[in-house]
Amino acid sequence: MENSVLETKQIPVISSEILLAQWQGHRRLTRKMIEAFPEDKLFTYSIGGMRPFAALVIEMLTMAGPGIKGMISGKWDNYSDVEKSFKATTRAELLKLWDEATAQINELFPKITPERFHETVKVFGQYEGPVYWSIFYFIDNEIHHRGQGYVYLRSLGIEPPAFWDRY
Amino acid sequence: MENSVLETKQIPVISSEILLAQWQGHRRLTRKMIEAFPEDKLFTYSIGGMRPFAALVIEMLTMAGPGIKGMISGKWDNYSDVEKSFKATTRAELLKLWDEATAQINELFPKITPERFHETVKVFGQYEGPVYWSIFYFIDNEIHHRGQGYVYLRSLGIEPPAFWDRY
C-alpha cells in the first residue's frame, strides 16, 4: 500500500473507501429529510430569514458532484453558474437530482488518488485548501444545513428521521 | 509507517492528526457559538420543543472527553450518569467545561492507536461500531446540533459566526 502522501510521522487511519461510505451514509439520511418535508414547505418554509430546505439541498448538490469532478479534473466552473444549473420545483425533481449525484459521487470519488487528497486546490476558483479539507467541508456543510432542516421540521410539528439512520 | 490496520486494498488518506485537527477546528467554531448566544437564551431558548443550545453543548461534552477516554480504556460509564456530571448554569461555567474538554481531547486523542481505530467498541455500553465510526459520530453530532443553534440565533435576529470560521 502507498501511504507516502502523509507526512512521515503521521499514521493513516481513514481510507478513501471509509470516507466515501461515511458521506453516502449521510447522504441517505439527507434524502430521508427531503422525503420528510411536506412538498410545499420544502420549497417555502423558513425560520429567521434563512433559506428553505430545498435551497440548502441545491447548495449540497452544487458542492457534491461538481465538487468531486473538479477535484479530479482541476477545472472549475463558477459556483453561482453551477448552482443555477440545478433546477427543481417538485420533490420528485429534487430527489432525481439527488440520486444522479449519488451515482456520480460513487463513480468519481474512487478516482481521487491518494496524492491528490493532499494537494492544494482552489475549489470553484475561490476556496483554497487541501483536497481532503474541501471534501470534509462538503460533508460537514451538508450535516450543518441538514441540522437546520431538523429545526424546520420540528417547528412544523414533524418528527425528523433519527440522526443515526444512515441506511 | 504502519498501515496494516486497513484492509489490503484500501488506500489510507486521513491520519489521526488530521482528524483531531478537523475536530478541534469544529470545536473552536462551537465555542464561538456559545459566546454568540445571549446568556439567558443559551439556557432557555427553544424552537419546536427542542432542547436549548446549552443542553446540546452538554451532550457534545458528554461524548467528547468521556468518549475518547472510553476509546482508550475500553471502560464506559452509563451515558446518563456522565451527562449529569456536566453541570453549568452560566456561560462562563459552560466555556470552562468546554476548554477542559479541549485539553483532554488533545491529550488523549493521540493515544488511540491505529489498530484501535478499527476495533469494534460498544460506546457507553450501548452503541456498537468501529472506533473511527464513533469518532465521526461525535464530530458529526456536534456539527448537526450546532446547525440547530444557527437557526436559534437567526430567529433571535443574531448573526452566527461563519461556518468556515474554525480559527
mmCIF file of C-alpha atoms in Angstrom:
data_model
loop_
_atom_site.group_PDB
_atom_site.id
_atom_site.type_symbol
_atom_site.label_atom_id
_atom_site.label_comp_id
_atom_site.label_asym_id
_atom_site.label_seq_id
_atom_site.Cartn_x
_atom_site.Cartn_y
_atom_site.Cartn_z
ATOM 1 C CA MET A 1 0.000 0.000 0.000
ATOM 2 C CA GLU A 2 1.061 3.523 -0.785
ATOM 3 C CA ASN A 3 0.894 5.973 2.060
ATOM 4 C CA SER A 4 3.741 8.307 1.317
ATOM 5 C CA VAL A 5 1.189 11.065 0.790
ATOM 6 C CA LEU A 6 1.055 11.663 4.544
ATOM 7 C CA GLU A 7 3.900 13.298 6.393
ATOM 8 C CA THR A 8 6.492 10.879 7.742
ATOM 9 C CA LYS A 9 5.288 10.699 11.316
ATOM 10 C CA GLN A 10 1.576 10.649 10.505
ATOM 11 C CA ILE A 11 -0.330 7.412 10.907
ATOM 12 C CA PRO A 12 -3.099 6.854 8.363
ATOM 13 C CA VAL A 13 -6.343 5.647 9.888
ATOM 14 C CA ILE A 14 -9.077 6.573 7.422
ATOM 15 C CA SER A 15 -9.161 5.304 3.841
ATOM 16 C CA SER A 16 -10.801 6.863 0.815
ATOM 17 C CA GLU A 17 -13.338 3.999 0.913
ATOM 18 C CA ILE A 18 -14.327 4.765 4.514
ATOM 19 C CA LEU A 19 -14.690 8.474 3.738
ATOM 20 C CA LEU A 20 -16.940 7.747 0.757
ATOM 21 C CA ALA A 21 -19.055 5.329 2.813
ATOM 22 C CA GLN A 22 -19.434 7.927 5.578
ATOM 23 C CA TRP A 23 -20.555 10.570 3.111
ATOM 24 C CA GLN A 24 -23.022 8.325 1.320
ATOM 25 C CA GLY A 25 -24.433 7.321 4.722
ATOM 26 C CA HIS A 26 -25.045 10.974 5.494
ATOM 27 C CA ARG A 27 -26.490 11.468 2.026
ATOM 28 C CA ARG A 28 -29.007 8.673 2.620
ATOM 29 C CA LEU A 29 -30.158 10.492 5.763
ATOM 30 C CA THR A 30 -30.413 13.795 3.898
ATOM 31 C CA ARG A 31 -32.534 12.041 1.259
ATOM 32 C CA LYS A 32 -34.901 10.902 4.043
ATOM 33 C CA MET A 33 -35.117 14.526 5.185
ATOM 34 C CA ILE A 34 -36.166 15.619 1.665
ATOM 35 C CA GLU A 35 -38.888 12.966 1.835
ATOM 36 C CA ALA A 36 -39.986 14.027 5.346
ATOM 37 C CA PHE A 37 -40.851 17.625 4.369
ATOM 38 C CA PRO A 38 -44.361 18.390 3.147
ATOM 39 C CA GLU A 39 -43.781 19.254 -0.536
ATOM 40 C CA ASP A 40 -44.882 22.898 -0.307
ATOM 41 C CA LYS A 41 -42.858 23.529 2.874
ATOM 42 C CA LEU A 42 -39.768 22.005 1.243
ATOM 43 C CA PHE A 43 -39.620 24.946 -1.161
ATOM 44 C CA THR A 44 -41.076 27.752 1.001
ATOM 45 C CA TYR A 45 -40.697 27.199 4.742
ATOM 46 C CA SER A 46 -38.150 29.382 6.521
ATOM 47 C CA ILE A 47 -37.138 30.477 10.030
ATOM 48 C CA GLY A 48 -35.252 33.701 10.785
ATOM 49 C CA GLY A 49 -34.892 34.650 7.119
ATOM 50 C CA MET A 50 -32.886 31.512 6.316
ATOM 51 C CA ARG A 51 -33.279 29.638 3.023
ATOM 52 C CA PRO A 52 -35.925 26.925 2.566
ATOM 53 C CA PHE A 53 -34.630 23.342 2.827
ATOM 54 C CA ALA A 54 -34.798 22.791 -0.964
ATOM 55 C CA ALA A 55 -32.375 25.700 -1.485
ATOM 56 C CA LEU A 56 -29.988 24.136 1.044
ATOM 57 C CA VAL A 57 -30.250 20.840 -0.828
ATOM 58 C CA ILE A 58 -29.349 22.629 -4.068
ATOM 59 C CA GLU A 59 -26.258 24.007 -2.294
ATOM 60 C CA MET A 60 -25.316 20.451 -1.232
ATOM 61 C CA LEU A 61 -25.789 19.255 -4.830
ATOM 62 C CA THR A 62 -23.670 22.111 -6.187
ATOM 63 C CA MET A 63 -20.747 21.086 -3.984
ATOM 64 C CA ALA A 64 -21.188 17.319 -4.319
ATOM 65 C CA GLY A 65 -20.986 16.115 -7.933
ATOM 66 C CA PRO A 66 -19.343 19.208 -9.457
ATOM 67 C CA GLY A 67 -17.031 19.442 -6.412
ATOM 68 C CA ILE A 68 -15.683 15.917 -6.797
ATOM 69 C CA LYS A 69 -15.486 16.377 -10.577
ATOM 70 C CA GLY A 70 -13.323 19.448 -10.020
ATOM 71 C CA MET A 71 -11.077 17.594 -7.565
ATOM 72 C CA ILE A 72 -10.211 15.150 -10.330
ATOM 73 C CA SER A 73 -10.077 17.451 -13.355
ATOM 74 C CA GLY A 74 -8.661 20.544 -11.671
ATOM 75 C CA LYS A 75 -11.152 22.534 -13.735
ATOM 76 C CA TRP A 76 -13.788 24.640 -12.022
ATOM 77 C CA ASP A 77 -16.851 26.439 -13.251
ATOM 78 C CA ASN A 78 -18.188 29.493 -11.451
ATOM 79 C CA TYR A 79 -20.040 28.441 -8.280
ATOM 80 C CA SER A 80 -23.157 30.539 -8.978
ATOM 81 C CA ASP A 81 -23.402 29.213 -12.531
ATOM 82 C CA VAL A 82 -23.190 25.622 -11.279
ATOM 83 C CA GLU A 83 -25.778 26.309 -8.572
ATOM 84 C CA LYS A 84 -28.174 27.792 -11.158
ATOM 85 C CA SER A 85 -27.796 24.635 -13.292
ATOM 86 C CA PHE A 86 -29.587 22.597 -10.594
ATOM 87 C CA LYS A 87 -33.279 23.268 -11.079
ATOM 88 C CA ALA A 88 -36.095 21.600 -9.134
ATOM 89 C CA THR A 89 -39.596 22.788 -8.385
ATOM 90 C CA THR A 90 -41.000 19.480 -7.097
ATOM 91 C CA ARG A 91 -39.787 16.931 -4.566
ATOM 92 C CA ALA A 92 -39.548 14.309 -7.303
ATOM 93 C CA GLU A 93 -37.237 16.540 -9.350
ATOM 94 C CA LEU A 94 -35.084 17.220 -6.288
ATOM 95 C CA LEU A 95 -34.837 13.503 -5.462
ATOM 96 C CA LYS A 96 -33.908 12.751 -9.082
ATOM 97 C CA LEU A 97 -31.033 15.262 -8.888
ATOM 98 C CA TRP A 98 -30.039 13.741 -5.545
ATOM 99 C CA ASP A 99 -29.902 10.209 -6.944
ATOM 100 C CA GLU A 100 -27.942 11.339 -10.001
ATOM 101 C CA ALA A 101 -25.377 12.929 -7.658
ATOM 102 C CA THR A 102 -25.211 9.705 -5.618
ATOM 103 C CA ALA A 103 -24.252 7.738 -8.727
ATOM 104 C CA GLN A 104 -21.821 10.436 -9.877
ATOM 105 C CA ILE A 105 -20.055 10.511 -6.495
ATOM 106 C CA ASN A 106 -19.808 6.694 -6.421
ATOM 107 C CA GLU A 107 -18.245 6.776 -9.867
ATOM 108 C CA LEU A 108 -15.831 9.687 -9.387
ATOM 109 C CA PHE A 109 -14.746 9.545 -5.742
ATOM 110 C CA PRO A 110 -12.569 6.408 -6.181
ATOM 111 C CA LYS A 111 -10.670 8.272 -8.934
ATOM 112 C CA ILE A 112 -9.241 10.771 -6.438
ATOM 113 C CA THR A 113 -5.715 9.460 -5.971
ATOM 114 C CA PRO A 114 -4.091 9.315 -2.502
ATOM 115 C CA GLU A 115 -1.651 12.020 -3.599
ATOM 116 C CA ARG A 116 -4.498 14.198 -4.798
ATOM 117 C CA PHE A 117 -6.154 14.128 -1.355
ATOM 118 C CA HIS A 118 -3.195 16.138 -0.065
ATOM 119 C CA GLU A 119 -2.750 18.579 -2.919
ATOM 120 C CA THR A 120 -3.951 22.133 -2.541
ATOM 121 C CA VAL A 121 -6.841 23.154 -4.773
ATOM 122 C CA LYS A 122 -8.885 26.314 -5.231
ATOM 123 C CA VAL A 123 -12.415 24.926 -5.136
ATOM 124 C CA PHE A 124 -14.707 26.713 -7.630
ATOM 125 C CA GLY A 125 -11.757 29.062 -8.156
ATOM 126 C CA GLN A 126 -12.390 30.534 -4.703
ATOM 127 C CA TYR A 127 -11.748 28.344 -1.666
ATOM 128 C CA GLU A 128 -8.143 27.242 -1.218
ATOM 129 C CA GLY A 129 -7.102 24.194 0.808
ATOM 130 C CA PRO A 130 -6.059 20.539 0.609
ATOM 131 C CA VAL A 131 -8.485 18.275 -1.282
ATOM 132 C CA TYR A 132 -9.272 16.281 1.887
ATOM 133 C CA TRP A 133 -10.148 19.520 3.701
ATOM 134 C CA SER A 134 -12.621 20.515 0.987
ATOM 135 C CA ILE A 135 -14.191 17.048 0.984
ATOM 136 C CA PHE A 136 -14.687 17.316 4.750
ATOM 137 C CA TYR A 137 -16.169 20.757 4.057
ATOM 138 C CA PHE A 138 -18.722 19.326 1.593
ATOM 139 C CA ILE A 139 -19.761 16.604 4.065
ATOM 140 C CA ASP A 140 -19.801 18.903 7.114
ATOM 141 C CA ASN A 141 -21.716 21.606 5.261
ATOM 142 C CA GLU A 142 -24.376 19.007 4.426
ATOM 143 C CA ILE A 143 -24.631 17.913 8.091
ATOM 144 C CA HIS A 144 -24.772 21.574 9.173
ATOM 145 C CA HIS A 145 -27.611 22.553 6.831
ATOM 146 C CA ARG A 146 -29.458 19.286 7.415
ATOM 147 C CA GLY A 147 -29.394 20.145 11.149
ATOM 148 C CA GLN A 148 -31.111 23.389 10.165
ATOM 149 C CA GLY A 149 -33.748 21.292 8.373
ATOM 150 C CA TYR A 150 -34.355 19.325 11.584
ATOM 151 C CA VAL A 151 -35.423 22.561 13.314
ATOM 152 C CA TYR A 152 -37.716 23.445 10.376
ATOM 153 C CA LEU A 153 -39.410 20.016 10.633
ATOM 154 C CA ARG A 154 -39.753 20.137 14.434
ATOM 155 C CA SER A 155 -41.233 23.631 14.289
ATOM 156 C CA LEU A 156 -43.759 22.233 11.758
ATOM 157 C CA GLY A 157 -44.636 19.511 14.284
ATOM 158 C CA ILE A 158 -42.999 16.778 12.154
ATOM 159 C CA GLU A 159 -40.625 14.196 13.660
ATOM 160 C CA PRO A 160 -37.431 14.034 11.574
ATOM 161 C CA PRO A 161 -35.595 10.754 10.841
ATOM 162 C CA ALA A 162 -33.121 9.715 13.587
ATOM 163 C CA PHE A 163 -29.634 11.158 13.213
ATOM 164 C CA TRP A 164 -28.094 7.676 13.258
ATOM 165 C CA ASP A 165 -30.390 6.436 10.472
ATOM 166 C CA ARG A 166 -27.929 6.284 7.563
ATOM 167 C CA TYR A 167 -29.243 3.119 5.916
ATOM 168 C CA MET B 1 4.703 3.710 8.819
ATOM 169 C CA GLU B 2 2.189 1.139 9.903
ATOM 170 C CA ASN B 3 -0.987 0.912 7.909
ATOM 171 C CA SER B 4 -1.868 -2.738 8.176
ATOM 172 C CA VAL B 5 -4.961 -1.690 10.133
ATOM 173 C CA LEU B 6 -6.748 -1.019 6.873
ATOM 174 C CA GLU B 7 -7.902 -3.803 4.597
ATOM 175 C CA THR B 8 -5.416 -4.794 1.922
ATOM 176 C CA LYS B 9 -6.856 -2.860 -0.976
ATOM 177 C CA GLN B 10 -7.744 0.246 0.986
ATOM 178 C CA ILE B 11 -5.737 3.404 0.488
ATOM 179 C CA PRO B 12 -5.206 5.467 3.645
ATOM 180 C CA VAL B 13 -5.712 9.171 3.133
ATOM 181 C CA ILE B 14 -6.595 10.657 6.522
ATOM 182 C CA SER B 15 -4.312 10.458 9.551
ATOM 183 C CA SER B 16 -5.212 10.585 13.223
ATOM 184 C CA GLU B 17 -3.570 14.038 13.358
ATOM 185 C CA ILE B 18 -5.770 15.393 10.553
ATOM 186 C CA LEU B 19 -8.895 14.006 12.203
ATOM 187 C CA LEU B 20 -8.004 15.629 15.529
ATOM 188 C CA ALA B 21 -7.259 18.965 13.829
ATOM 189 C CA GLN B 22 -10.593 18.829 11.982
ATOM 190 C CA TRP B 23 -12.477 18.177 15.208
ATOM 191 C CA GLN B 24 -10.722 20.887 17.185
ATOM 192 C CA GLY B 25 -11.427 23.308 14.319
ATOM 193 C CA HIS B 26 -15.118 22.497 14.619
ATOM 194 C CA ARG B 27 -14.876 22.786 18.399
ATOM 195 C CA ARG B 28 -13.453 26.303 18.071
ATOM 196 C CA LEU B 29 -16.480 27.267 15.961
ATOM 197 C CA THR B 30 -18.866 25.703 18.501
ATOM 198 C CA ARG B 31 -17.134 27.734 21.238
ATOM 199 C CA LYS B 32 -17.837 30.902 19.228
ATOM 200 C CA MET B 33 -21.489 29.839 19.052
ATOM 201 C CA ILE B 34 -21.623 29.538 22.868
ATOM 202 C CA GLU B 35 -20.242 33.071 23.035
ATOM 203 C CA ALA B 36 -22.701 34.388 20.416
ATOM 204 C CA PHE B 37 -25.844 33.455 22.388
ATOM 205 C CA PRO B 38 -27.292 35.959 24.857
ATOM 206 C CA GLU B 39 -26.628 34.275 28.239
ATOM 207 C CA ASP B 40 -30.284 33.777 29.194
ATOM 208 C CA LYS B 41 -31.211 32.431 25.735
ATOM 209 C CA LEU B 42 -28.319 29.967 25.866
ATOM 210 C CA PHE B 43 -30.079 28.095 28.660
ATOM 211 C CA THR B 44 -33.735 28.693 27.806
ATOM 212 C CA TYR B 45 -34.373 29.419 24.117
ATOM 213 C CA SER B 46 -36.055 26.658 22.123
ATOM 214 C CA ILE B 47 -37.863 26.086 18.807
ATOM 215 C CA GLY B 48 -40.313 23.252 18.195
ATOM 216 C CA GLY B 49 -39.818 21.719 21.663
ATOM 217 C CA MET B 50 -36.104 21.090 21.030
ATOM 218 C CA ARG B 51 -33.500 21.473 23.773
ATOM 219 C CA PRO B 52 -31.822 24.827 24.467
ATOM 220 C CA PHE B 53 -28.329 25.238 22.997
ATOM 221 C CA ALA B 54 -26.627 24.782 26.413
ATOM 222 C CA ALA B 55 -28.219 21.313 26.720
ATOM 223 C CA LEU B 56 -26.888 20.417 23.256
ATOM 224 C CA VAL B 57 -23.431 21.600 24.329
ATOM 225 C CA ILE B 58 -23.643 19.349 27.415
ATOM 226 C CA GLU B 59 -24.416 16.448 25.046
ATOM 227 C CA MET B 60 -21.325 17.309 22.969
ATOM 228 C CA LEU B 61 -19.226 17.433 26.160
ATOM 229 C CA THR B 62 -20.594 14.073 27.323
ATOM 230 C CA MET B 63 -19.461 12.419 24.099
ATOM 231 C CA ALA B 64 -16.167 14.294 23.716
ATOM 232 C CA GLY B 65 -13.834 13.810 26.710
ATOM 233 C CA PRO B 66 -15.511 10.719 28.234
ATOM 234 C CA GLY B 67 -15.978 9.275 24.723
ATOM 235 C CA ILE B 68 -12.290 9.453 23.836
ATOM 236 C CA LYS B 69 -11.357 8.254 27.348
ATOM 237 C CA GLY B 70 -13.549 5.184 26.783
ATOM 238 C CA MET B 71 -11.999 4.527 23.374
ATOM 239 C CA ILE B 72 -8.621 4.152 25.078
ATOM 240 C CA SER B 73 -9.596 2.414 28.305
ATOM 241 C CA GLY B 74 -12.409 0.255 26.984
ATOM 242 C CA LYS B 75 -14.324 1.178 30.149
ATOM 243 C CA TRP B 76 -17.615 3.025 29.926
ATOM 244 C CA ASP B 77 -19.812 4.696 32.476
ATOM 245 C CA ASN B 78 -23.542 4.995 31.938
ATOM 246 C CA TYR B 79 -24.285 7.774 29.425
ATOM 247 C CA SER B 80 -26.930 9.492 31.578
ATOM 248 C CA ASP B 81 -24.658 9.493 34.625
ATOM 249 C CA VAL B 82 -21.824 11.050 32.610
ATOM 250 C CA GLU B 83 -24.194 13.653 31.148
ATOM 251 C CA LYS B 84 -25.425 14.603 34.638
ATOM 252 C CA SER B 85 -21.817 15.079 35.769
ATOM 253 C CA PHE B 86 -21.517 18.105 33.445
ATOM 254 C CA LYS B 87 -23.171 20.993 35.275
ATOM 255 C CA ALA B 88 -23.275 24.589 34.051
ATOM 256 C CA THR B 89 -25.747 27.355 34.806
ATOM 257 C CA THR B 90 -23.716 30.250 33.364
ATOM 258 C CA ARG B 91 -21.902 30.799 30.074
ATOM 259 C CA ALA B 92 -18.592 31.080 31.933
ATOM 260 C CA GLU B 93 -19.106 27.655 33.528
ATOM 261 C CA LEU B 94 -20.030 26.154 30.156
ATOM 262 C CA LEU B 95 -16.944 27.663 28.486
ATOM 263 C CA LYS B 96 -14.758 26.353 31.333
ATOM 264 C CA LEU B 97 -16.096 22.811 30.741
ATOM 265 C CA TRP B 98 -15.531 23.309 27.011
ATOM 266 C CA ASP B 99 -11.913 24.348 27.474
ATOM 267 C CA GLU B 100 -11.231 21.472 29.854
ATOM 268 C CA ALA B 101 -12.571 19.070 27.210
ATOM 269 C CA THR B 102 -10.355 20.704 24.574
ATOM 270 C CA ALA B 103 -7.258 19.984 26.670
ATOM 271 C CA GLN B 104 -8.434 16.458 27.499
ATOM 272 C CA ILE B 105 -9.061 15.625 23.826
ATOM 273 C CA ASN B 106 -5.649 16.998 22.827
ATOM 274 C CA GLU B 107 -4.019 14.824 25.485
ATOM 275 C CA LEU B 108 -5.955 11.590 24.885
ATOM 276 C CA PHE B 109 -6.692 11.516 21.136
ATOM 277 C CA PRO B 110 -3.054 10.782 20.114
ATOM 278 C CA LYS B 111 -3.164 7.738 22.413
ATOM 279 C CA ILE B 112 -5.720 5.993 20.203
ATOM 280 C CA THR B 113 -3.564 3.515 18.306
ATOM 281 C CA PRO B 114 -4.056 2.912 14.555
ATOM 282 C CA GLU B 115 -5.271 -0.616 15.343
ATOM 283 C CA ARG B 116 -7.734 0.739 17.894
ATOM 284 C CA PHE B 117 -9.366 2.992 15.269
ATOM 285 C CA HIS B 118 -10.592 -0.159 13.548
ATOM 286 C CA GLU B 119 -11.642 -2.205 16.553
ATOM 287 C CA THR B 120 -15.322 -2.532 17.392
ATOM 288 C CA VAL B 121 -16.424 -0.910 20.624
ATOM 289 C CA LYS B 122 -19.739 -0.505 22.422
ATOM 290 C CA VAL B 123 -19.705 3.204 23.215
ATOM 291 C CA PHE B 124 -21.201 3.935 26.666
ATOM 292 C CA GLY B 125 -22.134 0.249 26.662
ATOM 293 C CA GLN B 126 -24.799 0.955 24.055
ATOM 294 C CA TYR B 127 -23.672 1.973 20.583
ATOM 295 C CA GLU B 128 -21.643 -0.640 18.711
ATOM 296 C CA GLY B 129 -19.298 0.142 15.836
ATOM 297 C CA PRO B 130 -15.648 0.689 14.875
ATOM 298 C CA VAL B 131 -13.831 3.353 16.897
ATOM 299 C CA TYR B 132 -13.389 5.582 13.823
ATOM 300 C CA TRP B 133 -17.137 5.408 13.178
ATOM 301 C CA SER B 134 -17.930 6.581 16.699
ATOM 302 C CA ILE B 135 -15.385 9.401 16.467
ATOM 303 C CA PHE B 136 -17.041 10.558 13.233
ATOM 304 C CA TYR B 137 -20.339 10.289 15.123
ATOM 305 C CA PHE B 138 -19.098 12.599 17.914
ATOM 306 C CA ILE B 139 -17.864 15.182 15.403
ATOM 307 C CA ASP B 140 -20.917 14.931 13.128
ATOM 308 C CA ASN B 141 -23.322 15.103 16.073
ATOM 309 C CA GLU B 142 -21.635 18.343 17.141
ATOM 310 C CA ILE B 143 -21.969 19.833 13.627
ATOM 311 C CA HIS B 144 -25.613 18.673 13.495
ATOM 312 C CA HIS B 145 -26.633 20.266 16.807
ATOM 313 C CA ARG B 146 -24.564 23.358 16.165
ATOM 314 C CA GLY B 147 -26.526 23.792 12.920
ATOM 315 C CA GLN B 148 -29.638 23.731 15.091
ATOM 316 C CA GLY B 149 -28.066 26.538 17.167
ATOM 317 C CA TYR B 150 -27.607 28.607 13.992
ATOM 318 C CA VAL B 151 -31.391 28.590 13.482
ATOM 319 C CA TYR B 152 -31.947 29.586 17.124
ATOM 320 C CA LEU B 153 -29.576 32.552 16.703
ATOM 321 C CA ARG B 154 -31.059 33.656 13.358
ATOM 322 C CA SER B 155 -34.594 33.502 14.767
ATOM 323 C CA LEU B 156 -33.338 35.745 17.612
ATOM 324 C CA GLY B 157 -32.062 38.206 14.999
ATOM 325 C CA ILE B 158 -28.398 37.419 15.785
ATOM 326 C CA GLU B 159 -25.837 36.729 13.044
ATOM 327 C CA PRO B 160 -23.942 33.496 13.844
ATOM 328 C CA PRO B 161 -20.201 33.089 13.178
ATOM 329 C CA ALA B 162 -19.373 31.952 9.627
ATOM 330 C CA PHE B 163 -19.359 28.172 9.109
ATOM 331 C CA TRP B 164 -15.805 28.280 7.782
ATOM 332 C CA ASP B 165 -14.530 30.195 10.834
ATOM 333 C CA ARG B 166 -12.620 27.429 12.640
ATOM 334 C CA TYR B 167 -9.696 29.547 13.905
#
